[in-house]
Amino acid sequence: MLSTSSVFSLFLLILLSSSSAKPPSSKQNSFIQCLSYHSEASIPFSSTFFTPNSSAFTTVLNSTAQNLRCLIPSEPKPEFIFTPTDDSQVQNAVICSKQLGIHLRVRSGGHDYEGLSYVSQIETPFIVVDLAKLRSVNVDIQGNNAWIQAGATIGEVYYRIAEKSRTHGFPAGLCTSLGVGGHITGGAYGTMMRKYGLAADNVLDARIVDVKGRILDRKTMGEDLFWAIRGGGGASFGIILWWKIKLVPVPSTVTVFTVSKTLEQGATKLLHRWQQVAATKLDKDLNIRVMIQPTVVDSKSGKRTVTTLYQGQFLGGVKRLLNVMQTGFPELNLTRKDCTQTSWLKSVMYIAGYANGTQPEVLLQGKPTFKSYFKAKSDFVKDPIPETGLEGLWKRLLEETAPLIIWNPYGGVMSKISESALPFPHRNVLFKIQYLTTWQAANENEAKHINWIRKLYNYMAPYVTKSPRQAYVNYRDLDLGINKQKNTSITEASAWGNRYFKGNFYRLIKIKTKVDPHNFFRHEQSIPPLALQARRTRN
Ligand SMILES: Cc1cc2nc3c(=O)[nH]c(=O)nc-3n(C[C@H](O)[C@H](O)[C@H](O)COP(=O)(O)OP(=O)(O)OC[C@H]3O[C@@H](n4cnc5c(N)ncnc54)[C@H](O)[C@@H]3O)c2cc1C
Ligand SMILES: *[C@@H]1O[C@H](CO)[C@@H](O)[C@H](O)[C@H]1NC(C)=O
Ligand SMILES: *[C@@H]1O[C@H](CO)[C@@H](O)[C@H](O)[C@H]1NC(C)=O
Ligand SMILES: *[C@@H]1O[C@H](CO)[C@@H](O)[C@H](O)[C@H]1NC(C)=O
Ligand SMILES: *[C@@H]1O[C@H](CO)[C@@H](O)[C@H](O)[C@H]1NC(C)=O
Ligand SMILES: *[C@@H]1O[C@H](CO)[C@@H](O)[C@H](O)[C@H]1NC(C)=O
């Protein structure tokens, strides 16, 4: 039996030896031929190239796909998946896709809320370039920085930093299986955001593959493009290969806690208070997020209530924390016994939901920590939501099977950074809301859950930012609008663009027009270039 790779070699040989007669060749064969042509070393195709008829295809496709809703059989599937093993193969993948007119999607950690890194709703065929094999993390404690490769998870980054120092950290996402390639392109917040800002605020340099297949760094790409990739959303400007990040100091002792309050225990008043203090009154070493969901109070009758979970991370010891809480938020009644002092890395694992005692090496597995079928949306809030507003929210939550709402406080340095410093414009808000509804089986009524979350979103409109109603690009929501065509108009794209980027949207469009005028890097919500027509009129 011939192995897959020798079949490919044979095929290549035939192609190369018969330059005049053009044999019928499928997209994948042309792609392989093109890659081989451009590569100095030979590529092990049998382990880097997966077509739907190979048994490993679904395993590879599923591997990091976090939202099971995007994997159901009716969702479009890629023609093939290519998993490059070095930077030059990513360059060649861009060159060959462009040359052959193949629509390309790029995946790092696979956590996109709408599966945009491995599903295209708007164009078939398409292929996936999956960067999972490109996951080096090189930490330089002396230099206070690290070069991290796009396919690494943020958990691997945290682990590799902590391995070298207990007093260095990095302010990125809470979920440890996020891929740094997609995550940082959207801004990337975490529990240290009030002290150090977003991950994107702490990027020093990057290496990207542009539409011409060149590798550019900060100097060669220029400050405009370097601005755009730090918050302008994934897959609009090029493929990130590496980020150079700045490490931040963390104390050797960090304190974490979780306190829960049900409606019966006064959750409504307490949450009203939290809105007044969490962003504006509390020390920036302290981050208290609130997770809100229905819980069963009486298993016999199935009666449910709403539980609010206050989960905190404090960059310091318990003694100072209790002082901070006494002054800023005494209503929570936080006590010493609610608190655990630990290392920064363990505090990250605590917040990420790992059971106490889990070995940190679990972070090196690089797999999604939990998978489910879900739909999510986001909002930003500038004025506390009154108690009557909260009561309407409880009513709606109790109508849904497995919803979850998460409130993240802003304030601290977030409000000191200008809205245009990066494409991420949500700087002057009290907090962000994330709404989620999850279900467990493919055959459950998806439409019912999606309808529920859309109605909830309508209900919340009076309480959140307006004109535009802001949304977080890393919480992709195709309900806000999609690019229906490659040549989508700016007006059409503004429906979602203004919400994600506010006044920065137009600068993103101008940069896109300069670096990718023919819109090679595109998806349902990629930044559109100005149409040739419009460009002529404007210039
Ligand atoms: C469980 C869960 C928890 C989350 N928690 C947080 C959180 O705490 N903080 C936060 O800020 N966000 C959070 N997010 C959102 C997360 O930041 C985004 O989903 C992010 O885009 C994921 O990046 P990824 O590489 O894992 O995803 P992918 O699905 O691989 O990519 C996301 C997007 O970026 C593009 N992309 C991927 N790799 C590259 C690359 N190398 N170059 C250019 N474009 C690329 C993709 O094509 C796609 O459009 C969470 C998401 C989930 C599912
Ligand atoms: C898989 O199918 C493609 C055509 O869709 C074909 O070119 C390729 O040779 C097949 N591969 C294997 C391993 O059968
Ligand atoms: C991939 O995921 C889909 C959807 O959850 C599932 O039906 C299928 O069995 C999975 N396949 C593999 C090989 O994991
Ligand atoms: C905090 O403690 C006070 C005094 O014991 C009590 O009145 C109040 O209800 C408590 N608050 C919460 C939210 O539990
Ligand atoms: C984890 O377990 C250790 C040892 O039993 C205990 O001291 C610590 O408080 C626990 N941490 C948390 C967060 O519960
Ligand atoms: C986009 O292209 C299609 C055909 O490819 C054309 O019909 C349509 O008018 C174009 N739209 C815009 C906004 O240019």
XYZ file of C-alpha atoms and ligand atoms in Angstrom:
662
model
C 0.000 0.000 0.000
C 1.207 3.462 -0.769
C 1.145 5.920 2.084
C -0.821 9.145 1.628
C 2.351 11.161 1.306
C 3.802 8.898 -1.343
C 0.544 9.142 -3.273
C 0.917 12.892 -3.121
C 4.556 12.687 -4.214
C 3.588 10.493 -7.117
C 0.889 12.924 -8.063
C 3.372 15.781 -7.894
C 5.829 13.897 -10.009
C 3.183 13.406 -12.667
C 2.242 17.067 -12.534
C 5.808 18.275 -12.708
C 6.808 15.915 -15.498
C 3.928 16.890 -17.753
C 4.180 20.626 -17.861
C 2.303 20.962 -21.144
C -0.694 18.659 -20.547
C -2.684 20.073 -17.625
C -4.278 17.163 -15.764
C -7.537 17.819 -13.971
C -6.547 18.792 -10.463
C -8.729 19.476 -7.468
C -8.157 22.508 -5.265
C -6.340 20.498 -2.619
C -3.972 18.952 -5.106
C -3.187 22.318 -6.637
C -2.637 23.698 -3.158
C -0.242 20.886 -2.246
C 1.600 21.343 -5.487
C 1.912 25.069 -4.872
C 3.105 24.587 -1.284
C 5.726 22.099 -2.397
C 6.872 24.439 -5.119
C 7.386 27.262 -2.622
C 8.941 25.183 0.168
C 12.636 24.602 0.545
C 12.203 21.526 2.741
C 9.676 18.817 1.935
C 6.404 19.049 3.845
C 5.119 15.901 5.592
C 1.685 16.138 3.986
C 0.269 13.007 5.592
C 0.527 14.639 9.025
C -0.210 18.248 8.080
C -2.984 17.970 5.527
C -6.467 16.598 6.233
C -9.303 16.094 3.748
C -12.814 15.007 4.769
C -12.105 11.496 3.493
C -9.180 11.031 5.892
C -10.109 9.492 9.214
C -8.303 12.177 11.206
C -10.237 15.035 9.591
C -13.041 15.290 12.153
C -10.667 14.767 15.054
C -8.532 17.670 13.864
C -11.551 19.847 13.031
C -13.137 19.161 16.427
C -9.921 19.391 18.442
C -10.064 23.031 19.514
C -13.541 24.001 18.297
C -15.063 25.352 21.480
C -18.658 26.016 20.437
C -20.289 22.689 19.536
C -23.085 24.645 17.818
C -20.605 25.341 15.006
C -19.710 21.661 14.496
C -23.119 20.140 13.855
C -23.367 18.267 10.512
C -25.414 21.009 8.824
C -22.634 23.583 9.386
C -20.348 24.024 6.343
C -17.079 22.078 6.564
C -13.697 23.039 5.125
C -12.395 21.418 1.943
C -9.297 20.566 3.896
C -7.294 21.561 6.945
C -3.627 22.430 6.782
C -1.581 22.422 9.995
C 1.722 24.175 9.241
C 4.763 23.276 11.295
C 6.782 26.439 10.727
C 6.348 30.114 9.891
C 7.352 29.728 6.236
C 4.519 27.250 5.658
C 2.065 29.886 6.864
C 3.564 32.341 4.376
C 3.226 29.775 1.594
C -0.343 28.955 2.579
C -1.229 32.625 2.055
C 0.670 32.836 -1.234
C -0.927 29.648 -2.570
C -4.472 30.429 -1.406
C -4.264 33.799 -3.052
C -2.805 32.408 -6.243
C -5.446 29.665 -6.487
C -8.358 31.832 -5.350
C -9.032 29.646 -2.313
C -10.908 31.205 0.604
C -8.837 30.770 3.771
C -9.787 30.746 7.442
C -7.145 30.785 10.167
C -7.494 29.162 13.578
C -5.376 29.499 16.693
C -7.278 28.447 19.829
C -10.679 27.799 18.218
C -12.676 29.789 20.805
C -14.458 32.064 18.362
C -18.073 32.436 19.535
C -19.441 32.001 16.011
C -16.805 29.515 14.843
C -15.443 31.974 12.266
C -12.021 30.305 12.397
C -13.324 26.983 11.053
C -16.748 27.660 9.474
C -17.668 30.016 6.660
C -21.359 30.829 6.299
C -20.787 33.081 3.328
C -18.338 31.373 0.985
C -17.716 27.821 -0.090
C -15.369 26.188 -0.618
C -13.017 27.337 2.106
C -9.987 25.873 3.866
C -8.674 26.087 7.426
C -5.077 26.860 8.286
C -4.804 25.646 11.865
C -1.842 26.985 13.833
C -2.097 24.427 16.662
C 1.406 23.133 15.986
C 2.958 26.585 16.329
C 2.937 27.012 20.097
C 6.351 28.064 21.379
C 6.538 30.366 24.390
C 9.928 31.968 25.023
C 10.016 33.880 28.289
C 12.811 36.356 29.031
C 12.527 37.327 32.709
C 15.606 39.592 32.576
C 14.168 41.450 29.617
C 10.678 41.410 31.199
C 9.073 40.128 28.003
C 8.165 37.005 26.066
C 7.758 35.988 22.419
C 4.675 33.811 22.189
C 3.549 31.926 19.108
C -0.020 32.256 17.820
C -1.054 28.636 18.420
C -0.096 28.642 22.101
C -2.903 28.919 24.628
C -2.899 31.710 27.163
C -2.675 29.007 29.868
C 0.620 27.818 28.403
C 1.856 31.407 28.470
C 0.868 31.783 32.148
C 2.516 28.459 33.001
C 5.788 29.295 31.218
C 5.989 32.683 32.937
C 5.258 31.234 36.396
C 7.754 28.442 35.791
C 10.469 31.090 35.682
C 9.205 33.597 38.232
C 6.570 33.827 40.945
C 6.457 37.615 40.639
C 5.812 38.022 36.932
C 2.498 37.630 35.154
C 0.515 38.744 32.124
C -2.901 40.452 32.022
C -4.951 38.366 29.549
C -8.073 36.184 29.567
C -9.575 34.109 32.366
C -10.228 30.988 30.340
C -6.865 29.256 30.020
C -7.463 27.488 26.697
C -7.832 30.675 24.624
C -5.420 30.819 21.695
C -3.175 33.867 21.815
C -3.479 34.261 18.034
C -7.179 35.160 18.074
C -7.511 36.338 21.662
C -5.130 39.312 21.611
C -6.367 40.539 18.219
C -9.656 41.482 19.917
C -8.161 43.269 22.948
C -8.213 40.478 25.584
C -9.247 41.304 29.122
C -8.754 39.418 32.356
C -8.740 39.861 36.109
C -5.730 42.238 36.079
C -7.374 44.604 33.588
C -8.079 47.296 36.199
C -4.400 47.455 37.061
C -2.624 46.786 33.767
C -5.226 47.142 31.012
C -5.809 44.607 28.244
C -3.357 42.085 26.838
C -3.350 44.260 23.705
C -2.201 47.216 25.840
C 0.840 45.113 26.775
C 2.026 44.028 23.348
C 5.474 45.300 22.370
C 5.930 43.805 18.919
C 4.472 41.209 16.572
C 5.362 39.133 13.544
C 2.627 38.748 10.959
C 2.184 37.312 7.481
C 0.653 39.955 5.242
C -1.420 39.474 2.101
C 1.734 39.330 -0.034
C 3.079 36.482 2.068
C 5.770 38.624 3.677
C 6.668 38.368 7.361
C 6.492 41.837 8.909
C 7.390 43.022 12.390
C 6.408 46.240 14.142
C 9.068 48.234 12.341
C 8.369 46.910 8.856
C 4.566 46.922 9.178
C 4.458 50.463 10.555
C 2.475 51.936 13.449
C -0.893 52.025 11.647
C -1.037 48.298 11.026
C 0.517 47.586 14.429
C -2.341 49.605 15.953
C -4.983 47.750 13.928
C -3.931 44.228 14.906
C -4.122 45.044 18.622
C -7.898 45.093 18.980
C -9.257 45.346 15.437
C -10.420 41.716 15.594
C -8.961 38.544 14.122
C -8.315 37.688 10.491
C -8.800 41.097 8.848
C -5.226 42.254 8.311
C -2.984 39.216 8.120
C -1.993 36.162 10.103
C -0.310 36.743 13.445
C 2.640 34.402 13.876
C 4.073 35.784 17.111
C 3.365 38.416 19.719
C 6.068 39.995 21.872
C 4.415 40.751 25.185
C 5.478 42.818 28.173
C 5.373 40.952 31.480
C 3.843 42.712 34.485
C 4.766 42.450 38.184
C 2.513 40.364 40.425
C 2.982 39.874 44.183
C 4.152 36.457 45.380
C 0.945 36.235 47.410
C -2.410 36.796 45.738
C -5.829 36.374 47.367
C -8.939 34.835 45.806
C -12.497 34.437 47.048
C -16.022 33.513 46.000
C -19.095 34.692 47.868
C -22.615 33.798 46.798
C -25.928 35.566 47.396
C -29.354 34.432 46.290
C -32.391 36.631 45.714
C -33.643 35.585 49.144
C -30.334 36.735 50.655
C -30.593 40.214 49.188
C -28.877 39.709 45.817
C -30.735 42.578 44.140
C -29.666 45.319 46.579
C -26.130 43.974 46.731
C -25.735 43.909 42.947
C -27.097 47.417 42.780
C -24.363 48.443 45.225
C -21.648 46.521 43.321
C -22.423 48.626 40.248
C -21.641 51.778 42.219
C -18.328 50.610 43.664
C -16.688 47.815 41.629
C -15.296 50.085 38.904
C -15.002 53.431 40.604
C -14.348 52.925 44.339
C -12.317 49.750 44.681
C -8.505 49.562 44.627
C -7.197 48.608 41.177
C -5.475 45.568 42.739
C -8.947 44.153 43.236
C -11.209 42.665 40.576
C -14.605 41.312 41.569
C -16.643 39.809 38.760
C -20.193 38.611 39.238
C -21.609 35.429 37.746
C -25.373 35.244 37.687
C -27.459 32.142 37.029
C -30.556 30.273 38.132
C -30.032 27.595 40.776
C -32.428 25.047 42.230
C -33.491 25.823 45.798
C -35.815 22.888 46.297
C -34.954 19.715 44.439
C -38.411 18.239 45.171
C -40.467 20.972 43.581
C -37.648 22.077 41.257
C -38.178 25.654 42.467
C -35.404 27.936 41.291
C -33.884 31.199 42.422
C -31.189 33.442 40.984
C -27.727 33.137 42.501
C -25.096 35.839 42.170
C -21.519 34.691 42.659
C -18.943 37.354 43.541
C -15.560 36.069 42.511
C -12.525 38.124 43.393
C -8.819 38.244 42.695
C -6.725 40.620 44.780
C -3.072 41.377 43.998
C -1.987 41.255 47.628
C -2.526 39.476 50.942
C -5.792 38.891 52.771
C -5.133 41.516 55.475
C -4.973 44.416 53.036
C -7.868 42.956 51.049
C -10.141 43.007 54.096
C -9.214 46.677 54.639
C -9.976 47.524 51.039
C -13.332 45.751 51.303
C -14.183 47.379 54.634
C -13.721 50.807 53.072
C -15.093 50.200 49.593
C -17.638 47.398 49.678
C -18.555 46.428 53.270
C -22.001 45.289 52.080
C -20.504 42.028 50.750
C -19.507 41.039 54.322
C -16.301 39.425 53.081
C -14.531 37.545 55.879
C -11.104 35.978 56.217
C -12.563 32.501 55.909
C -13.974 33.309 52.460
C -10.424 34.031 51.274
C -7.493 31.891 50.107
C -3.951 33.191 49.727
C -2.019 31.570 46.931
C 0.411 32.192 44.066
C -0.612 34.213 41.039
C -0.647 31.097 38.805
C -2.884 29.201 41.240
C -5.180 32.211 41.464
C -5.513 32.113 37.675
C -6.411 28.415 37.852
C -8.930 29.097 40.615
C -10.676 31.747 38.515
C -10.548 29.477 35.445
C -12.522 26.909 37.420
C -9.999 24.122 37.999
C -10.628 22.005 41.095
C -8.363 22.795 44.027
C -5.248 20.636 43.840
C -5.197 20.355 40.029
C -1.594 20.268 38.838
C -0.609 23.362 36.794
C 0.717 21.047 34.053
C -2.917 20.665 32.966
C -2.414 24.088 31.362
C 0.028 22.535 28.893
C -2.616 20.272 27.364
C -3.824 23.089 25.139
C -7.372 21.777 24.850
C -10.615 23.679 25.419
C -11.456 23.485 29.108
C -15.134 23.009 28.443
C -17.163 22.602 25.284
C -20.848 23.274 24.910
C -23.495 24.434 22.498
C -23.938 28.136 23.161
C -24.956 31.560 21.926
C -23.677 34.737 23.562
C -23.973 38.523 23.412
C -22.350 41.458 25.153
C -23.182 44.922 26.447
C -21.449 47.766 28.245
C -22.981 49.792 31.074
C -22.246 53.408 32.036
C -24.897 54.036 34.691
C -25.982 51.589 37.378
C -29.027 49.547 36.380
C -31.865 50.296 38.827
C -33.291 47.543 40.998
C -36.475 47.420 38.927
C -34.334 46.709 35.859
C -32.593 43.887 37.688
C -35.920 42.376 38.710
C -37.011 42.117 35.082
C -33.695 40.433 34.339
C -34.257 37.809 37.077
C -37.695 37.042 35.653
C -36.211 36.344 32.217
C -33.299 34.315 33.591
C -35.702 32.017 35.408
C -37.458 31.260 32.119
C -34.364 29.748 30.498
C -32.790 26.315 31.088
C -29.065 27.032 31.442
C -28.248 30.711 31.036
C -25.263 32.512 32.527
C -24.584 36.208 32.830
C -21.162 37.575 33.729
C -20.425 41.147 34.786
C -16.829 42.375 34.596
C -15.895 45.624 36.324
C -13.895 48.254 34.440
C -12.361 51.408 35.961
C -8.781 51.619 37.221
C -6.295 52.147 34.374
C -8.947 51.163 31.817
C -10.565 54.590 32.179
C -7.177 56.335 31.914
C -6.442 54.955 28.438
C -7.828 56.944 25.523
C -10.611 55.388 23.418
C -8.457 55.692 20.317
C -5.189 54.379 21.789
C -6.142 50.989 20.303
C -9.116 49.877 18.184
C -10.767 48.600 21.415
C -12.890 51.646 22.418
C -14.663 50.462 25.585
C -12.615 52.383 28.132
C -15.042 54.598 29.995
C -17.687 52.216 31.242
C -18.615 50.826 34.638
C -18.768 47.227 33.519
C -19.299 44.779 30.695
C -22.135 42.269 30.565
C -21.868 38.941 28.842
C -25.056 36.960 28.277
C -24.825 33.264 27.486
C -27.258 30.481 26.975
C -25.970 26.937 26.763
C -27.404 23.564 25.891
C -26.033 20.084 25.995
C -27.248 18.199 22.943
C -27.300 18.876 19.227
C -30.937 17.862 18.935
C -32.125 20.363 21.553
C -34.168 23.243 20.251
C -31.412 25.663 19.275
C -33.845 28.189 17.840
C -35.687 28.442 21.153
C -32.493 29.291 23.061
C -31.356 31.799 20.472
C -34.764 33.415 20.501
C -34.576 33.686 24.291
C -31.227 35.478 24.246
C -32.354 37.872 21.511
C -35.391 38.834 23.554
C -33.268 39.312 26.655
C -30.972 41.565 24.625
C -33.966 43.669 23.587
C -35.107 43.909 27.179
C -31.695 45.239 28.296
C -31.517 48.027 25.683
C -32.645 50.882 27.967
C -29.962 50.080 30.564
C -26.845 49.881 28.420
C -24.742 52.071 26.100
C -26.601 53.636 23.197
C -25.677 55.107 19.803
C -23.895 52.891 19.325
C -24.912 50.063 21.613
C -21.364 48.836 22.213
C -20.290 45.193 21.921
C -17.006 43.316 22.453
C -15.459 42.041 19.225
C -14.005 38.989 20.969
C -17.594 37.997 21.757
C -18.475 37.743 18.076
C -22.186 38.055 17.504
C -23.407 37.605 13.947
C -26.860 38.932 14.939
C -25.288 42.390 14.785
C -24.831 42.070 11.026
C -22.645 40.255 8.529
C -20.690 40.991 5.379
C -22.863 39.230 2.837
C -20.431 39.695 0.000
C -16.735 40.112 -0.532
C -17.472 43.698 -1.579
C -19.732 44.527 1.379
C -20.433 48.243 1.672
C -19.134 50.351 4.538
C -22.700 51.313 5.424
C -23.656 47.657 5.729
C -20.591 46.858 7.835
C -21.170 49.837 10.130
C -24.060 47.934 11.716
C -21.540 45.818 13.636
C -18.387 47.888 13.086
C -19.538 50.919 15.070
C -20.569 48.734 17.997
C -17.249 46.932 18.233
C -14.979 49.883 17.456
C -16.941 53.147 17.739
C -14.940 55.999 16.184
C -12.010 53.685 15.486
C -13.923 51.802 12.810
C -13.140 54.263 10.063
C -9.410 54.212 10.820
C -9.519 50.406 10.633
C -11.190 50.660 7.212
C -8.496 53.031 5.967
C -5.710 50.723 7.174
C -7.463 47.704 5.653
C -7.757 49.537 2.328
C -4.031 50.176 2.394
C -2.788 46.739 3.424
C -5.384 44.399 1.874
C -7.275 46.383 -0.803
C -8.678 43.275 -2.511
C -10.034 41.843 0.734
C -8.143 38.564 0.819
C -8.444 38.284 4.614
C -12.190 38.248 5.049
C -15.040 36.680 6.963
C -18.572 37.480 8.156
C -17.336 40.436 10.213
C -13.935 41.317 8.813
C -13.034 44.981 8.316
C -14.031 45.898 4.736
C -11.739 47.915 2.440
C -13.185 50.937 0.698
C -14.513 49.898 -2.700
C -12.369 50.934 -5.662
C -15.142 53.303 -6.707
C -15.179 55.079 -3.352
C -11.388 55.193 -3.263
C -11.291 57.072 -6.540
C -13.796 59.630 -5.358
C -12.084 60.162 -2.033
C -8.537 60.525 -3.382
C -14.835 29.833 27.168
C -14.375 31.170 26.661
C -13.842 32.076 27.548
C -13.400 33.330 27.123
N -12.843 34.192 28.033
C -12.362 35.387 27.605
C -11.717 36.278 28.513
O -11.569 36.003 29.697
N -11.255 37.455 28.028
C -11.407 37.805 26.722
O -10.963 38.886 26.349
N -12.014 36.975 25.851
C -12.481 35.784 26.253
N -13.067 34.939 25.338
C -13.197 35.361 23.934
C -11.893 35.113 23.171
O -10.963 36.136 23.466
C -12.154 35.099 21.657
O -13.060 34.067 21.352
C -10.861 34.926 20.865
O -11.076 35.346 19.538
C -10.366 33.511 20.888
O -9.153 33.374 20.221
P -8.751 31.913 19.669
O -7.440 32.003 19.002
O -8.915 30.925 20.768
O -9.938 31.653 18.643
P -10.024 31.291 17.089
O -11.402 30.743 16.927
O -8.892 30.451 16.652
O -9.904 32.704 16.384
C -10.775 33.777 16.635
C -10.749 34.744 15.455
O -9.419 35.235 15.251
C -8.926 34.785 13.985
N -7.563 34.307 14.204
C -7.181 33.187 14.848
N -5.861 33.081 14.842
C -5.383 34.158 14.196
C -4.072 34.583 13.870
N -3.011 33.866 14.222
N -3.937 35.741 13.184
C -5.014 36.457 12.810
N -6.276 36.095 13.096
C -6.462 34.946 13.788
C -9.858 33.676 13.545
O -9.878 33.514 12.153
C -11.162 34.119 14.125
O -11.737 35.107 13.323
C -13.527 33.680 25.757
C -14.056 32.756 24.860
C -14.488 31.515 25.296
C -15.071 30.554 24.320
C -9.598 12.388 -0.814
O -10.439 12.971 -1.771
C -9.801 13.853 -2.664
C -10.843 14.426 -3.602
O -11.908 14.956 -2.862
C -8.713 13.112 -3.448
O -8.036 14.040 -4.267
C -7.739 12.483 -2.468
O -6.803 11.702 -3.191
C -8.464 11.610 -1.479
N -7.518 11.159 -0.481
C -7.505 9.913 -0.014
C -6.493 9.640 1.039
O -8.290 9.075 -0.383
C -16.916 15.992 16.346
O -17.950 16.794 16.895
C -19.251 16.479 16.411
C -20.199 17.512 17.013
O -20.105 17.549 18.388
C -19.603 15.051 16.806
O -20.856 14.724 16.282
C -18.532 14.090 16.278
O -18.766 12.799 16.767
C -17.137 14.522 16.705
N -16.176 13.661 16.057
C -14.998 13.323 16.599
C -14.161 12.381 15.829
O -14.629 13.768 17.671
C -24.037 41.616 55.919
O -24.101 41.566 57.324
C -25.082 42.431 57.873
C -24.932 42.405 59.400
O -24.753 41.091 59.843
C -26.445 41.987 57.420
O -27.442 42.857 57.902
C -26.491 41.999 55.910
O -27.700 41.462 55.421
C -25.363 41.181 55.318
N -25.345 41.386 53.885
C -25.333 40.390 53.014
C -25.361 40.783 51.583
O -25.296 39.217 53.341
C -6.994 24.187 48.471
O -6.613 23.170 49.345
C -5.647 23.557 50.315
C -5.200 22.314 51.071
O -6.287 21.547 51.443
C -6.269 24.616 51.223
O -5.310 25.050 52.175
C -6.703 25.801 50.359
O -7.384 26.749 51.139
C -7.617 25.343 49.244
N -7.824 26.451 48.329
C -9.025 26.865 47.975
C -9.060 27.961 46.967
O -10.054 26.419 48.395
C -20.822 43.528 -5.197
O -20.623 42.642 -6.269
C -21.821 42.119 -6.845
C -21.456 41.132 -7.913
O -20.274 40.485 -7.650
C -22.647 43.266 -7.395
O -23.864 42.755 -7.896
C -22.931 44.274 -6.297
O -23.581 45.393 -6.818
C -21.648 44.732 -5.623
N -21.984 45.529 -4.457
C -21.345 46.642 -4.125
C -21.791 47.309 -2.850
O -20.447 47.112 -4.781
